[in-house]
Amino acid sequence: MQKKMPLRKCIGCQEMKNKKSLIRIVKNKEDEFFVDLTGKLNGRGAYICPTQDCLALAIKSKGLERSFKCQIPEEVYEQMKRELGQNE
């Protein structure tokens, strides 16, 4: 019997995808944001596809603000752009 693959929704394109193929952004209790490439950091998580297109859609539609219910500092978006640039 095959195991179920966990699915998560991308905050950019709004598509359900395999959790392992997405990048996780985490907000911890101290309201700090991290790009979690391992998927194991503690805190509230949101998922995004590892493409510049999905990041642009997430910024335009305020996907992170909606997921975390707070303002997102510009540094978080800059860090995400750097991480996505390294992954491509």
PDB file of C-alpha atoms in Angstrom:
ATOM      1  CA  MET A   1       0.000   0.000   0.000  1.00  0.00           C
ATOM      2  CA  GLN A   2       1.376   3.393  -0.995  1.00  0.00           C
ATOM      3  CA  LYS A   3       1.768   6.157   1.613  1.00  0.00           C
ATOM      4  CA  LYS A   4      -0.143   9.398   1.141  1.00  0.00           C
ATOM      5  CA  MET A   5       2.045  12.341   0.138  1.00  0.00           C
ATOM      6  CA  PRO A   6       1.363  15.474   2.212  1.00  0.00           C
ATOM      7  CA  LEU A   7       0.087  18.353   0.058  1.00  0.00           C
ATOM      8  CA  ARG A   8       0.418  22.068   0.772  1.00  0.00           C
ATOM      9  CA  LYS A   9      -0.923  25.127  -1.053  1.00  0.00           C
ATOM     10  CA  CYS A  10       1.559  27.569  -2.582  1.00  0.00           C
ATOM     11  CA  ILE A  11       0.911  31.161  -1.402  1.00  0.00           C
ATOM     12  CA  GLY A  12       1.844  32.412  -4.873  1.00  0.00           C
ATOM     13  CA  CYS A  13       0.042  30.307  -7.484  1.00  0.00           C
ATOM     14  CA  GLN A  14      -2.515  28.834  -5.005  1.00  0.00           C
ATOM     15  CA  GLU A  15      -1.913  25.292  -6.333  1.00  0.00           C
ATOM     16  CA  MET A  16      -1.780  22.211  -4.122  1.00  0.00           C
ATOM     17  CA  LYS A  17       1.634  20.552  -4.486  1.00  0.00           C
ATOM     18  CA  ASN A  18       3.788  17.938  -2.798  1.00  0.00           C
ATOM     19  CA  LYS A  19       5.157  19.361   0.463  1.00  0.00           C
ATOM     20  CA  LYS A  20       8.735  18.283  -0.397  1.00  0.00           C
ATOM     21  CA  SER A  21       8.754  20.321  -3.628  1.00  0.00           C
ATOM     22  CA  LEU A  22       7.883  23.605  -1.847  1.00  0.00           C
ATOM     23  CA  ILE A  23       9.942  26.000   0.270  1.00  0.00           C
ATOM     24  CA  ARG A  24       8.673  26.767   3.780  1.00  0.00           C
ATOM     25  CA  ILE A  25       8.689  30.259   5.320  1.00  0.00           C
ATOM     26  CA  VAL A  26       8.443  30.230   9.126  1.00  0.00           C
ATOM     27  CA  LYS A  27       7.348  32.823  11.693  1.00  0.00           C
ATOM     28  CA  ASN A  28       8.446  31.953  15.236  1.00  0.00           C
ATOM     29  CA  LYS A  29       7.062  33.160  18.586  1.00  0.00           C
ATOM     30  CA  GLU A  30       9.411  36.181  18.581  1.00  0.00           C
ATOM     31  CA  ASP A  31       7.868  37.315  15.245  1.00  0.00           C
ATOM     32  CA  GLU A  32      11.075  36.523  13.351  1.00  0.00           C
ATOM     33  CA  PHE A  33      10.844  35.147   9.812  1.00  0.00           C
ATOM     34  CA  PHE A  34      13.086  32.461   8.315  1.00  0.00           C
ATOM     35  CA  VAL A  35      13.335  30.555   5.053  1.00  0.00           C
ATOM     36  CA  ASP A  36      13.209  26.940   6.230  1.00  0.00           C
ATOM     37  CA  LEU A  37      14.778  24.669   3.620  1.00  0.00           C
ATOM     38  CA  THR A  38      14.692  21.650   5.974  1.00  0.00           C
ATOM     39  CA  GLY A  39      10.990  21.961   6.857  1.00  0.00           C
ATOM     40  CA  LYS A  40      11.710  21.279  10.539  1.00  0.00           C
ATOM     41  CA  LEU A  41      11.926  24.703  12.234  1.00  0.00           C
ATOM     42  CA  ASN A  42       9.377  25.450  14.955  1.00  0.00           C
ATOM     43  CA  GLY A  43       6.722  28.036  14.245  1.00  0.00           C
ATOM     44  CA  ARG A  44       3.902  28.838  11.877  1.00  0.00           C
ATOM     45  CA  GLY A  45       4.695  27.945   8.280  1.00  0.00           C
ATOM     46  CA  ALA A  46       3.629  28.987   4.802  1.00  0.00           C
ATOM     47  CA  TYR A  47       4.719  27.303   1.591  1.00  0.00           C
ATOM     48  CA  ILE A  48       5.812  28.677  -1.779  1.00  0.00           C
ATOM     49  CA  CYS A  49       7.029  27.143  -5.046  1.00  0.00           C
ATOM     50  CA  PRO A  50      10.781  27.596  -5.638  1.00  0.00           C
ATOM     51  CA  THR A  51      10.261  29.976  -8.601  1.00  0.00           C
ATOM     52  CA  GLN A  52      10.586  33.730  -9.018  1.00  0.00           C
ATOM     53  CA  ASP A  53       7.119  33.795 -10.652  1.00  0.00           C
ATOM     54  CA  CYS A  54       5.381  32.428  -7.550  1.00  0.00           C
ATOM     55  CA  LEU A  55       7.328  34.826  -5.330  1.00  0.00           C
ATOM     56  CA  ALA A  56       6.187  37.760  -7.486  1.00  0.00           C
ATOM     57  CA  LEU A  57       2.575  36.525  -7.262  1.00  0.00           C
ATOM     58  CA  ALA A  58       2.862  36.112  -3.478  1.00  0.00           C
ATOM     59  CA  ILE A  59       4.201  39.664  -3.085  1.00  0.00           C
ATOM     60  CA  LYS A  60       1.516  41.118  -5.366  1.00  0.00           C
ATOM     61  CA  SER A  61      -1.362  39.253  -3.705  1.00  0.00           C
ATOM     62  CA  LYS A  62       0.061  39.706  -0.172  1.00  0.00           C
ATOM     63  CA  GLY A  63       0.063  35.934   0.341  1.00  0.00           C
ATOM     64  CA  LEU A  64       2.489  36.005   3.284  1.00  0.00           C
ATOM     65  CA  GLU A  65       0.536  38.766   5.048  1.00  0.00           C
ATOM     66  CA  ARG A  66      -2.611  36.665   4.703  1.00  0.00           C
ATOM     67  CA  SER A  67      -0.917  33.497   5.955  1.00  0.00           C
ATOM     68  CA  PHE A  68       0.682  35.099   9.001  1.00  0.00           C
ATOM     69  CA  LYS A  69      -1.977  37.793   9.631  1.00  0.00           C
ATOM     70  CA  CYS A  70       0.658  40.544  10.053  1.00  0.00           C
ATOM     71  CA  GLN A  71       2.893  42.926   8.098  1.00  0.00           C
ATOM     72  CA  ILE A  72       5.940  41.279   6.528  1.00  0.00           C
ATOM     73  CA  PRO A  73       9.247  43.213   6.640  1.00  0.00           C
ATOM     74  CA  GLU A  74      10.896  43.920   3.266  1.00  0.00           C
ATOM     75  CA  GLU A  75      14.018  42.016   4.439  1.00  0.00           C
ATOM     76  CA  VAL A  76      12.018  38.773   4.417  1.00  0.00           C
ATOM     77  CA  TYR A  77      11.162  39.225   0.734  1.00  0.00           C
ATOM     78  CA  GLU A  78      14.803  40.081  -0.032  1.00  0.00           C
ATOM     79  CA  GLN A  79      15.975  36.914   1.764  1.00  0.00           C
ATOM     80  CA  MET A  80      13.437  34.853  -0.186  1.00  0.00           C
ATOM     81  CA  LYS A  81      14.660  36.341  -3.486  1.00  0.00           C
ATOM     82  CA  ARG A  82      18.259  35.414  -2.574  1.00  0.00           C
ATOM     83  CA  GLU A  83      17.272  31.855  -1.596  1.00  0.00           C
ATOM     84  CA  LEU A  84      15.264  31.354  -4.789  1.00  0.00           C
ATOM     85  CA  GLY A  85      18.141  32.742  -6.850  1.00  0.00           C
ATOM     86  CA  GLN A  86      20.472  30.112  -5.364  1.00  0.00           C
ATOM     87  CA  ASN A  87      17.992  27.270  -5.973  1.00  0.00           C
ATOM     88  CA  GLU A  88      17.479  27.990  -9.704  1.00  0.00           C
TER      89      GLU A  88
END
